[in-house]
mmCIF file of C-alpha atoms in Angstrom:
data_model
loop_
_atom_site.group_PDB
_atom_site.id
_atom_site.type_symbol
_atom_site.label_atom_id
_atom_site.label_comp_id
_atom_site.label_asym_id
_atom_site.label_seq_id
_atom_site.Cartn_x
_atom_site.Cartn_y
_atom_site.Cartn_z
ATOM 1 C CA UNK A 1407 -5.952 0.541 7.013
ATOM 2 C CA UNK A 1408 -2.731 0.157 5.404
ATOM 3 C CA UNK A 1409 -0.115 2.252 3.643
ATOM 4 C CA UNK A 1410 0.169 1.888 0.046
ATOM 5 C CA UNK A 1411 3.820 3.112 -0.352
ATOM 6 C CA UNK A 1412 4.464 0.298 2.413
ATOM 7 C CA UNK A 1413 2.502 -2.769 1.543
ATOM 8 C CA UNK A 1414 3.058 -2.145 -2.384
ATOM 9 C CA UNK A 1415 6.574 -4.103 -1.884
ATOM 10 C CA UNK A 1416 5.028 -7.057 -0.520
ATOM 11 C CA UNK A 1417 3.229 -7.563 -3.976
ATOM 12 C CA UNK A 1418 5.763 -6.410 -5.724
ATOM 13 C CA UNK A 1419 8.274 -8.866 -4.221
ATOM 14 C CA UNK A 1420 5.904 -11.570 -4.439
ATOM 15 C CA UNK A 1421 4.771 -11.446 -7.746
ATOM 16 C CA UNK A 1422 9.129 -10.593 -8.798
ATOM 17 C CA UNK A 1423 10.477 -13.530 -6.896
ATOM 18 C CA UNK A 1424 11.732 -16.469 -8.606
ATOM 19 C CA UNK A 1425 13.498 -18.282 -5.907
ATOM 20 C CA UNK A 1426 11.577 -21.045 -4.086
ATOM 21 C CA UNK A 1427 12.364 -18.844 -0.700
ATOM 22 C CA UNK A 1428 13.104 -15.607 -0.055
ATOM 23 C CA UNK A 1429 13.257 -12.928 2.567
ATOM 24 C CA UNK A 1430 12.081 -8.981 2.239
ATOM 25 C CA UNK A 1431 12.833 -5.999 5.078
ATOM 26 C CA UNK A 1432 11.679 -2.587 5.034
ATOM 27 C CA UNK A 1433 12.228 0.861 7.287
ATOM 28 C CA UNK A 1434 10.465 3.651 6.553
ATOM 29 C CA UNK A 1435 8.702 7.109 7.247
ATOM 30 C CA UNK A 1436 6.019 9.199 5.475
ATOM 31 C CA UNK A 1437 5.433 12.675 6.935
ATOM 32 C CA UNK A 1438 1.955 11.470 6.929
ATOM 33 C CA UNK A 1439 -0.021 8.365 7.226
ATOM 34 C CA UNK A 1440 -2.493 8.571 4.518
ATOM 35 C CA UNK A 1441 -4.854 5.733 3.456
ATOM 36 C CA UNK A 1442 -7.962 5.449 1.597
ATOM 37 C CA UNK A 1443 -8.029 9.299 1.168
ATOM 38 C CA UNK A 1444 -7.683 10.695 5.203
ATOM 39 C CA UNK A 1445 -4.835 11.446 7.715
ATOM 40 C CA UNK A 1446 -5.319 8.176 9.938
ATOM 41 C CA UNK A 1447 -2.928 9.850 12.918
ATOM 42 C CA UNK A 1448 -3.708 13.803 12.621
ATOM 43 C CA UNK A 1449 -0.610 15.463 13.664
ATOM 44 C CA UNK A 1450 3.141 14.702 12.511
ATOM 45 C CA UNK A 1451 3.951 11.524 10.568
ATOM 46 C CA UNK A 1452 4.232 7.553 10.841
ATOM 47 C CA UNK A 1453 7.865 5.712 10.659
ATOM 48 C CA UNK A 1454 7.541 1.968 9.157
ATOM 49 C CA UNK A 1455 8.736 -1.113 9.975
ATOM 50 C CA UNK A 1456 8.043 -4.134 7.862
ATOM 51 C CA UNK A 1457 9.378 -8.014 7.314
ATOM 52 C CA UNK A 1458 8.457 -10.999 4.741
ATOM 53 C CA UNK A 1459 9.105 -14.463 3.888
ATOM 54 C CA UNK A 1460 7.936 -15.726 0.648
ATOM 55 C CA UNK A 1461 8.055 -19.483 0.168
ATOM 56 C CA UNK A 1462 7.016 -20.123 -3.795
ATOM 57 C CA UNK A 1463 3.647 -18.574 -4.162
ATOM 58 C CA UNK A 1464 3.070 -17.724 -0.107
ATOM 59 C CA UNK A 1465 4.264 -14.555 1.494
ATOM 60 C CA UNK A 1466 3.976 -13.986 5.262
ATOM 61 C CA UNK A 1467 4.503 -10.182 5.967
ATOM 62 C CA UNK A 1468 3.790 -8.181 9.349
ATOM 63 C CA UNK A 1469 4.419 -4.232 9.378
ATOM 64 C CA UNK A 1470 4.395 -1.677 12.387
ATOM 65 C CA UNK A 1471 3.706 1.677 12.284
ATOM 66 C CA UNK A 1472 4.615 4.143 15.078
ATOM 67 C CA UNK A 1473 3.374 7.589 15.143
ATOM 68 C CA UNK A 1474 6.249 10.029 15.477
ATOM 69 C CA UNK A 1475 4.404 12.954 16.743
ATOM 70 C CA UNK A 1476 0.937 11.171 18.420
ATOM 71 C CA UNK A 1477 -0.016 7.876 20.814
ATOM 72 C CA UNK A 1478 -0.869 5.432 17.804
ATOM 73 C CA UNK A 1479 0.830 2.206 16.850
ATOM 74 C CA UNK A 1480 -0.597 -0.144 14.148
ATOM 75 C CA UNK A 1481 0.057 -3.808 13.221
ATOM 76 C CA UNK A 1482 -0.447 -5.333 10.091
ATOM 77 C CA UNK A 1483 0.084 -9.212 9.970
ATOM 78 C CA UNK A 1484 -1.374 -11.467 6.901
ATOM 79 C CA UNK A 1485 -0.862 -13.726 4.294
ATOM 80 C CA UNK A 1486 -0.780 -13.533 0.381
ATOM 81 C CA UNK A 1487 -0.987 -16.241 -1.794
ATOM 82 C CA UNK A 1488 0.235 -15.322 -5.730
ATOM 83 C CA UNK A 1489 -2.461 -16.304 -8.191
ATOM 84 C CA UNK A 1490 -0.609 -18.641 -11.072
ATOM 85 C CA UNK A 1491 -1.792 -16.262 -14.242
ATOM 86 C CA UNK A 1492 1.017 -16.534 -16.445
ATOM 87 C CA UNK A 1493 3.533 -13.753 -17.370
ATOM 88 C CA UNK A 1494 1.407 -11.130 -18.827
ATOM 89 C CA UNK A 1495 -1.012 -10.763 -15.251
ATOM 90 C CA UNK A 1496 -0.129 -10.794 -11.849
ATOM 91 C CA UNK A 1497 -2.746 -11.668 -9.194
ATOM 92 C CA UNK A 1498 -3.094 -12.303 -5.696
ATOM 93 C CA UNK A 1499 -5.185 -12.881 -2.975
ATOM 94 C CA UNK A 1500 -4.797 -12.591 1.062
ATOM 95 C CA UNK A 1501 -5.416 -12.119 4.543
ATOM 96 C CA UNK A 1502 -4.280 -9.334 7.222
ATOM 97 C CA UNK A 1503 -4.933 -8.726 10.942
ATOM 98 C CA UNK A 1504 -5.091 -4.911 11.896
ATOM 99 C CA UNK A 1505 -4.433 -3.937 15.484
ATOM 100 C CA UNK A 1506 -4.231 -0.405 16.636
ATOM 101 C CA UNK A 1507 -3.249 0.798 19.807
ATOM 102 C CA UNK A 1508 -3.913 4.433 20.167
ATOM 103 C CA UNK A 1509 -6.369 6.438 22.042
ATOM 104 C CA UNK A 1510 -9.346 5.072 20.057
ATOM 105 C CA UNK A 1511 -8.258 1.539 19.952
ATOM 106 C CA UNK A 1512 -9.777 -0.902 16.894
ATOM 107 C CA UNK A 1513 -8.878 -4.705 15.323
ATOM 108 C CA UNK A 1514 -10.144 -5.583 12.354
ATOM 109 C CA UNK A 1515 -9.881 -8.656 10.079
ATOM 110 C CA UNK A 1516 -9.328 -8.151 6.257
ATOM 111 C CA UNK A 1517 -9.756 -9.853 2.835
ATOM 112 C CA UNK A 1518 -8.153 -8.022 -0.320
ATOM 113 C CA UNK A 1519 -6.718 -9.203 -3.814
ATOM 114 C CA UNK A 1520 -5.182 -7.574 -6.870
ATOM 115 C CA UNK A 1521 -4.956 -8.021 -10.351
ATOM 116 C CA UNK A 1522 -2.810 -6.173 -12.818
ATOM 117 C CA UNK A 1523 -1.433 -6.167 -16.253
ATOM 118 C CA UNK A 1524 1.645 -6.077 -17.464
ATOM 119 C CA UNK A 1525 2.135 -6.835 -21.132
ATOM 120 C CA UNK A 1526 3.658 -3.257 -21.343
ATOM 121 C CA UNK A 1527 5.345 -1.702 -18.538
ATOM 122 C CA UNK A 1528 4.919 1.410 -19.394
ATOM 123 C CA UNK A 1529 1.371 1.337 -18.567
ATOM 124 C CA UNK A 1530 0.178 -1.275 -15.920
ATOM 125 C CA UNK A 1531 -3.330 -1.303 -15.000
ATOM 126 C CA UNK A 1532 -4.159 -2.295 -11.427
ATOM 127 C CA UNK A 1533 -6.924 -3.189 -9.528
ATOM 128 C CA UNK A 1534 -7.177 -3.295 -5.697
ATOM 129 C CA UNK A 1535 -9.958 -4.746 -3.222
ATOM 130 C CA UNK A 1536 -10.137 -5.060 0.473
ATOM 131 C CA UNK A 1537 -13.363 -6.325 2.699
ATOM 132 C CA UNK A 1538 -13.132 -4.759 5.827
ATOM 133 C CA UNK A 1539 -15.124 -7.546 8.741
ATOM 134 C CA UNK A 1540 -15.495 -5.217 10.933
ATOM 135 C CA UNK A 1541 -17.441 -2.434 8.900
ATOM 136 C CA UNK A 1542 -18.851 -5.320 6.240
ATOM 137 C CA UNK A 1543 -18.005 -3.092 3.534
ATOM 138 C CA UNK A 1544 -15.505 -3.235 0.767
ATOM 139 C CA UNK A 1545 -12.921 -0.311 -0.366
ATOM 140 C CA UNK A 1546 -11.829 -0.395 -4.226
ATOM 141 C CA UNK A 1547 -8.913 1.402 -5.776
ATOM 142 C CA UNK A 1548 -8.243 1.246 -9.806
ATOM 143 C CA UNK A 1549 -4.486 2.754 -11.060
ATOM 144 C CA UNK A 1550 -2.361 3.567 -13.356
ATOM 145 C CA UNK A 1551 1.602 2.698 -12.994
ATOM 146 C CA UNK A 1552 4.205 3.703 -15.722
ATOM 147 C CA UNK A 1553 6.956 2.310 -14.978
ATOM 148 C CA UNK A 1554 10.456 3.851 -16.723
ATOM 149 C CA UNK A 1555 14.127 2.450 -16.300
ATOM 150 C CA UNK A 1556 15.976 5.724 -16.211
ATOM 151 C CA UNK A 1557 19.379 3.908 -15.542
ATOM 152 C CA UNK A 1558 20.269 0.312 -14.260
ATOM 153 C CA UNK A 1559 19.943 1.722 -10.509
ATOM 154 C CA UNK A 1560 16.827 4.070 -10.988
ATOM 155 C CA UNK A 1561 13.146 3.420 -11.843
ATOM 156 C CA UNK A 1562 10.587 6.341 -11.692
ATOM 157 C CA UNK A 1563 7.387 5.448 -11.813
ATOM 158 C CA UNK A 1564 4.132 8.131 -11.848
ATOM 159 C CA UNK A 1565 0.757 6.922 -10.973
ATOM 160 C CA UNK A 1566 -2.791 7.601 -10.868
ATOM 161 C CA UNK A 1567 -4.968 5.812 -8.217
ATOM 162 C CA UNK A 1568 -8.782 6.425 -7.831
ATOM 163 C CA UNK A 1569 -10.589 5.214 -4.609
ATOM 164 C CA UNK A 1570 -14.068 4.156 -4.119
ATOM 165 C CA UNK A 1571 -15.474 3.213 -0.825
ATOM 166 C CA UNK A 1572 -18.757 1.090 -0.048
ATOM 167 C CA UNK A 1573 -19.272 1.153 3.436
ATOM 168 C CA UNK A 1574 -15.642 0.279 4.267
ATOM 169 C CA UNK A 1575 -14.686 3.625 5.817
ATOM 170 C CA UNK A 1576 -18.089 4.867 6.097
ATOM 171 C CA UNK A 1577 -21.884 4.550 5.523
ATOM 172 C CA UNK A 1578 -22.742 7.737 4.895
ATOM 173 C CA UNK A 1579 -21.557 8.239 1.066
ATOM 174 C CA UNK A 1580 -20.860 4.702 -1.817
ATOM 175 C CA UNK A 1581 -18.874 5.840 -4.697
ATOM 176 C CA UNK A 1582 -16.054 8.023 -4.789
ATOM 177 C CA UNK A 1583 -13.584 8.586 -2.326
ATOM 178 C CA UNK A 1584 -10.222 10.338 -3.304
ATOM 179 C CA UNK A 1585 -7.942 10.832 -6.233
ATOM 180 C CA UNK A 1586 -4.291 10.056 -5.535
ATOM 181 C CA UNK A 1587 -1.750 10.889 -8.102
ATOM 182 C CA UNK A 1588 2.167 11.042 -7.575
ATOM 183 C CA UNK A 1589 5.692 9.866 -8.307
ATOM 184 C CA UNK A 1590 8.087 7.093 -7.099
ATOM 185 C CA UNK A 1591 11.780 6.374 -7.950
ATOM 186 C CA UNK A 1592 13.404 3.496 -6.982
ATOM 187 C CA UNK A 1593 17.317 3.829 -6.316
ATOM 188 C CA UNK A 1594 18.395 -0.009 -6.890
ATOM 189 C CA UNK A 1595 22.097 -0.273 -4.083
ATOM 190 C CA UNK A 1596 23.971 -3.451 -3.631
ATOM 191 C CA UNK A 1597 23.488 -6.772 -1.747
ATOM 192 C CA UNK A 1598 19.423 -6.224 -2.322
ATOM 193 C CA UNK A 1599 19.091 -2.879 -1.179
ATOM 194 C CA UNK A 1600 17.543 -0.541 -2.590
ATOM 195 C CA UNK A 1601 15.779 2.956 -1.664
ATOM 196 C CA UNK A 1602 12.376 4.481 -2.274
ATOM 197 C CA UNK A 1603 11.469 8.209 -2.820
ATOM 198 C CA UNK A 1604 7.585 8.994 -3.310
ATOM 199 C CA UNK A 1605 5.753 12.159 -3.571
ATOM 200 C CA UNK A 1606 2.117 12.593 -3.824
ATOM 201 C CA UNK A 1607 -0.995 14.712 -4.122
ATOM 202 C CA UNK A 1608 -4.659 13.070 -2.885
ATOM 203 C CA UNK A 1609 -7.441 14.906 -3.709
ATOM 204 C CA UNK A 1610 -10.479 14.944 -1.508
ATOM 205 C CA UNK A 1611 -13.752 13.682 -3.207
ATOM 206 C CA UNK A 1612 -17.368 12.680 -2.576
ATOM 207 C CA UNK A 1613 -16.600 10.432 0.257
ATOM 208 C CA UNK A 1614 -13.995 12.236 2.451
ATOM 209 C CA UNK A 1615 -15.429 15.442 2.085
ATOM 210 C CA UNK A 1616 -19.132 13.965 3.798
ATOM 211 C CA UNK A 1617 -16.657 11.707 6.674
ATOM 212 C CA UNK A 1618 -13.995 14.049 7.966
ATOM 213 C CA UNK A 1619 -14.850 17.739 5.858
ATOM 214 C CA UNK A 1620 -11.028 16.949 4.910
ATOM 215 C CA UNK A 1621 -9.052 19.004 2.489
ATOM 216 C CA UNK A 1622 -6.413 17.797 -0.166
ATOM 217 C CA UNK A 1623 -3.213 16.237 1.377
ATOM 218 C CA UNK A 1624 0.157 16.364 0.120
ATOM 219 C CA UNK A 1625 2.780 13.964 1.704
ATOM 220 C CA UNK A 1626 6.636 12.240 1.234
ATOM 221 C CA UNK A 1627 7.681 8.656 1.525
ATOM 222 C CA UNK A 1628 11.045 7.612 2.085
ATOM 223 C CA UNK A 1629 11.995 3.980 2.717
ATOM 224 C CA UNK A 1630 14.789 1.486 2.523
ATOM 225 C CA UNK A 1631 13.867 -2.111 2.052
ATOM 226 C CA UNK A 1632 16.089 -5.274 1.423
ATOM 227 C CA UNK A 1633 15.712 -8.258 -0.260
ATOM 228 C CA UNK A 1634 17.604 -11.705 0.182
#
C-alpha cells in the first residue's frame, strides 16, 4: 500500500533531477489514508514522513506513516531506478518493502514501474503497476495529469486516475476498482521548499464495493517537502 500524494514526489524528483546527487524530504498529513480505492486505517487520518537520495538514475526513498487517530504505523523502503527514454517519456522501475505494525500486522515485498508522456504538459498520460508478493497479484492505475503554471511559485494540476485490481487487493472481483479524480497546487518557497495542497474525490467501483461494501471517499493532502 502506498499513498499516491506521498510517493508521487519520489518520481517526480527523480525523473526532474539533473544533478548527479541530490537529496528530497517530505512531512505530511492527509485526513485520510486512501490507497487503491479503501480507507487503509478506518478512523481519523495518517501524518507522513518521507526522505530520498537520488544518485544519477538511482533513488533510495523510505516513508513512515503514523496514524493520528488509530494503532497503525507503516514503512515504505525501496529503490527506483529511472529508465533512460529520452525527453519526451519518463519511465521507471523499482523495489519497496512494506511493513505495518498495527493490530493486524502484514510485510509485503513489491515490484512497480511507470511510464508517462510528456510531449505536452498540459496533458500527461501515466501509467502505474505494482506486483504485490505476498497476494501474487498485480494492481494497475492509468491517469490523466494537466499540469498549468499559474505563476512562477504555483502549479495546479487536476487529474483523473482509474484503478484496476487483479488479485492484488483481492480475489474476489479482476477489473475495476475505483475512480479517483482531484486537484493539486504546488506553492514553489525558497531554498527548495515548496508546499502541496490536494483535494480529491474516489469513487467506489466494481472491486471495492464486493471487498469492503465501501462508499465514495473524499479526503485533503497537505505536505511540505524539500529538495537539495
Amino acid at each position: 500500500m502506498k499513498s499516491s500524494l506521498s510517493l508521487l514526489p519520489l518520481i517526480l524528483f527523480t525523473c526532474a533531477s539533473q544533478a548527479d546527487t541530490g537529496y528530497w524530504l517530505d512531512l505530511g498529513w492527509d485526513s485520510q489514508y486512501v490507497s487503491e480505492g479503501r480507507d487503509n486505517i478506518g478512523r481519523g487520518g495518517v501524518w507522513w514522513g518521507g526522505a530520498a537520495v537520488s544518485v544519477d538514475s538511482l533513488t533510495a526513498y523510505a516513508t513512515l506513516a503514523r496514524g493520528d487517530s488509530e494503532f497503525f504505523s507503516e514503512w515504505n523502503i525501496g529503490l527506483e531506478y529511472e529508465l533512460p527514454l529520452g525527453n519526451d517519456w519518463r519511465g521507471s522501475l523499482g523495489y519497496q518493502r512494506v511493513e505495518i505494525v498495527a493490530d493486524e500486522p502484514f510485510s509485503d515485498n513489491e515490484w512497480f514501474a511507470s511510464l508517462a508522456w510528456w510531449l505536452e504538459p498540459r496533458l500527461v498520460p501515466v501509467v502505474a503497476y505494482t506486483y504485490s508478493s505476498d497476494s501474487a497479484g498485480y494492481f494497475v492505475e492509468l491517469s490523466l495529469y494537466s499540469h498549468w503554471q499559474l505563476t512562477e511559485s504555483l502549479e495546479l494540476t487536476p487529474f483523473v486516475t482509474q484503478g484496476l485490481d487483479y488479485q492484488y487487493m483481492t480475489e474476489l472481483h479482476s477489473g475495476r476498482n475505483h475512480l479517483q479524480w482531484g486537484v493539486k497546487a504546488i506553492w514553489t518557497l525558497d531554498d527548495g521548499w515548496s508546499t502541496t495542497l490536494q483535494l480529491a474525490h474516489s469513487e467506489a467501483q466494481g472491486d471495492v464495493i464486493l471487498d469492503d461494501e465501501e462508499g465514495d471517499l473524499n479526503f485533503i493532502s497537505l505536505h511540505l517537502s524539500r529538495e537539495f
